[in-house]
Amino acid sequence: MAEPESKPEVSVETSPDLLKNTPSNIARLEDVIEHSKGRQKYLAQTKSPSDGGDVRWYFCRVPLAPTELAASVPRNEVVEKGEYFRFGMRDSLAIEASFLQNEEGLLSTWWKEYAECSEGPRGQPSSSKKIDAEDSNLFDTEEERVGVPVKGGLYEVDLPRRHCFPVYWNGENRRVLRGHWFARKGGLDWLPLREDVSEQLEVAYRSQVWHRRTFQPSGLFAARVELQGFTPGLHALFMGEDDTWEAWLNVDASGVASIVNFSGNGIKLRRGYSAPSSTKPTQDELRQQKEEEMDDYCSQVPVRHVVFMVHGIGQRLEKSNLVDDVTEFRHITASLAERHLTSHQLAAQRVLFIPCQWRKGLKLSGEAAVEKITLDGVRGLRVMLGATAHDVLYYMSPIYCQDIINSVSNQLNRLHSKFLKRNPGYDGKVSLYGHSLGSVLSYDILCHQENLSSPFPMEWMYKEQPSTPNSLPDVNEESSMHNPLPKLDGTFSTEEIVDSADEASTPVHEVKATSGEFEKAEGFPNSDDNGRTLSEEKDGLDKDATTTVDDSIEGLENEAVENCKADNAKEVELLKEEINCLKAKIAELESRSVTGPACESKEMPETKASESTYENTPTTLQNEPQNYTPYIKYTKLEFTVDTFFAVGSPLGVFLALRNIRIGVGKGQEYWMEENITEEIPACRQMFNIFHPFDPVAYRIEPLVCKEYINRRPVIVPYHRGGKRLHIGFQEFSEDLAARSQAIKDRLNSVRVKVLTMCQSKNENNFDGQEENVQDRNERTYGTLMMERLTGSEEGRIDHMLQDKTFEHPYLQAIGAHTNYWRDCDTALFILKHLYRNISDEADHDDETGEGDSSRDGNSGCGTSTWQERRESAEEELPLTFSDRLTMKNFSRKAKKFMRKS
């Protein structure tokens, strides 16, 4: 009865939706493990201190090679300390539950891999040949792999292959190890054994091999169990009774290699996981403990906000890795959340930061050509510049702009699709974080979510420059330049003349040559005259040119009549009328050249009227120069963006060069500038975060509202509270000056009011006051756009970080642009914004002191993360101004102390 019930369980439990590491699934997995038949055999069957039933899963610190099987590592039977790290308790619980559901199949697959990797006691693994022959596409199908989610859903575990792989980016596979039997190698920590050795020891344990003890050559009374592994002569010795048995791992003296320097009976073994008992944990142990706590937290709290982080320039450099930057940013936000968010906020939602690697894998055709022309001098510097600044040039080129936009858009949609596949029914928020050039790319994509096709942002560089009055009198004449043989009422155009001549078996090239001569004489641009304008040709008209034109027209007439004899008389009459019109046009041009520019301006209206009938006639001449306006096709995002964070962004200078302002398209009168276009990103809120000494960053608010040109950006608070010393002094002096000016203005206004009241009636005075109130309440177009982008009347877009107190500005400028990923002020600002709609606990006011003290205590104890320690080493005693509440409390205490004294 048990077997038929277990089969449907496996099919249901292994579905992707039920593998989600959520609180409900964790509770379900706990129940599955407790009632699983396979779990019962792993429980402790004796009362020995060496016996236990807890299983813990580990992942390797070093990733596997592309063609390396998991069974080939580790080479030692006992893993080295620091090579493998533990999964969190809940992650291990989820992996173990999935393992128990298909234990026999997984063990069979693992033993097969071990057999493939063994070619004798000293043989090298043959996994590379095997994987090349049969599983060459194993690592090329990352999209289809779905495993057990771990580490907050950023990674998944593929149990058949024993791989831990990233979900949202292409990364290396890491070896996953099931720790059931452990060994203590000289220290206090129990380290896991490889699965093949653990399974052999488990078989001996279940048979209670210690009941068959004999005297060994060394004199011990123990049961010897031979173990198959990479080390020759490996064996285990079981001693004691049922409730006191002990096991030791040892190697024969004849063995060439030894897994460890054995002393006494060898390495002590135990069954089941045991927590470290060290009273003074090392830094690595503290870090691992912190990561386990974070993983357990992520498995309990659902994701309610996803932030896609789009990188900028520099990802082609060897040392640049967006995944590492986002991982560090994630650690910093987690550390800051413990100190600055309440327990209620932490339990309400979790933010998932996902990197968007649009440059990795994008191959541009121009890169090979640039590589060929790069000089050898200072090669390293040129490579660095090519990997950074060239991305900006590629994006400003109409040839590669489309490829870059497609890469970013497709990557964002792919990441969102992956997230929804693992989180079906997600109704939370999605935001974008754009750094450097990534903010410009994100902005352009957000601005073209309604109109998916738009001219290239720098199309003005590829348009013809507007001609001067001397060179081109009228726009309609420009259109006539593109129509050398205009079509009048009731006549045929040049295209029809050529077609008629072609039907009459007349060579087309002769007609083209004749029409070309006519174009030259009439003054229209041609490929032979390099696009000269009408006025330039008029200056060159003379008597000989006129004679040539007349001759060519008469020849064209005779040729057309002779070739069209076979046609009906009506077509011949129409051709004659067309030629007469052309002669009239030539006569008109001759009269203009004689009368001069003054007469030409007078005849302009008549010319416009005569040309209105043919100005829209298209030309078919291949040699005629044409304007080219490149268009960019944008991809519709599959999600709605809540907040757009532009960090260290050059977006302001891009918009300024494009003559673009941020708005809804109704601000022509507000800006009072020509050729200004407006666009607005499709997001609910927008922020521009920058360091004051970042050479790449620019402001955005002056391009939204010109009243904000002289207003200082908002200062981002220091993550340890208050403001730095020099920032406080600067704001204090500015505030003092502003207050002094306000007092002066107030006195002047009072004086004016007194004089006005003495000289005018009260009614007029009241009317004037009402007008002043109305003027104050009137809001400009720019302020409305600021409210549209920030969500409030007093909202701001530009937010400036605080520079360090005792450091030269030029030294800070060196790393300011790349330091946003590791900046605590930036992380805290974004974190507080993402949690802004989640209220504190109801009794938070009563517990503020306790909560703050507890968080501060945690930040100062030994469990602080390595980021905090590094930060404190950089600036241990920052000089800051406290916030106003702290200053009031301090002044109140000082007054009380003075009164008592």
mmCIF file of C-alpha atoms in Angstrom, residues 364 393-407 441 444 456-457 632-634 658:
data_model
loop_
_atom_site.group_PDB
_atom_site.id
_atom_site.type_symbol
_atom_site.label_atom_id
_atom_site.label_comp_id
_atom_site.label_asym_id
_atom_site.label_seq_id
_atom_site.Cartn_x
_atom_site.Cartn_y
_atom_site.Cartn_z
ATOM 1 C CA LEU A 364 28.861 44.282 -31.834
ATOM 2 C CA LEU A 393 30.010 55.805 -28.431
ATOM 3 C CA TYR A 394 28.279 52.618 -29.534
ATOM 4 C CA TYR A 395 25.020 53.810 -28.026
ATOM 5 C CA MET A 396 25.316 57.201 -29.726
ATOM 6 C CA SER A 397 25.721 55.460 -33.071
ATOM 7 C CA PRO A 398 22.525 54.680 -35.023
ATOM 8 C CA ILE A 399 24.107 51.424 -36.170
ATOM 9 C CA TYR A 400 24.527 49.861 -32.727
ATOM 10 C CA CYS A 401 21.906 51.750 -30.703
ATOM 11 C CA GLN A 402 19.203 49.286 -31.764
ATOM 12 C CA ASP A 403 21.269 46.279 -30.662
ATOM 13 C CA ILE A 404 21.919 47.790 -27.234
ATOM 14 C CA ILE A 405 18.266 48.724 -26.689
ATOM 15 C CA ASN A 406 17.163 45.233 -27.715
ATOM 16 C CA SER A 407 19.679 43.654 -25.351
ATOM 17 C CA LEU A 441 19.221 53.087 -21.393
ATOM 18 C CA ASP A 444 14.960 55.771 -23.006
ATOM 19 C CA PHE A 456 17.210 57.969 -33.244
ATOM 20 C CA PRO A 457 17.840 60.242 -30.210
ATOM 21 C CA ILE A 632 14.803 52.854 -33.144
ATOM 22 C CA LYS A 633 12.230 50.189 -32.329
ATOM 23 C CA TYR A 634 11.642 49.713 -28.628
ATOM 24 C CA ARG A 658 19.231 66.105 -27.480
#
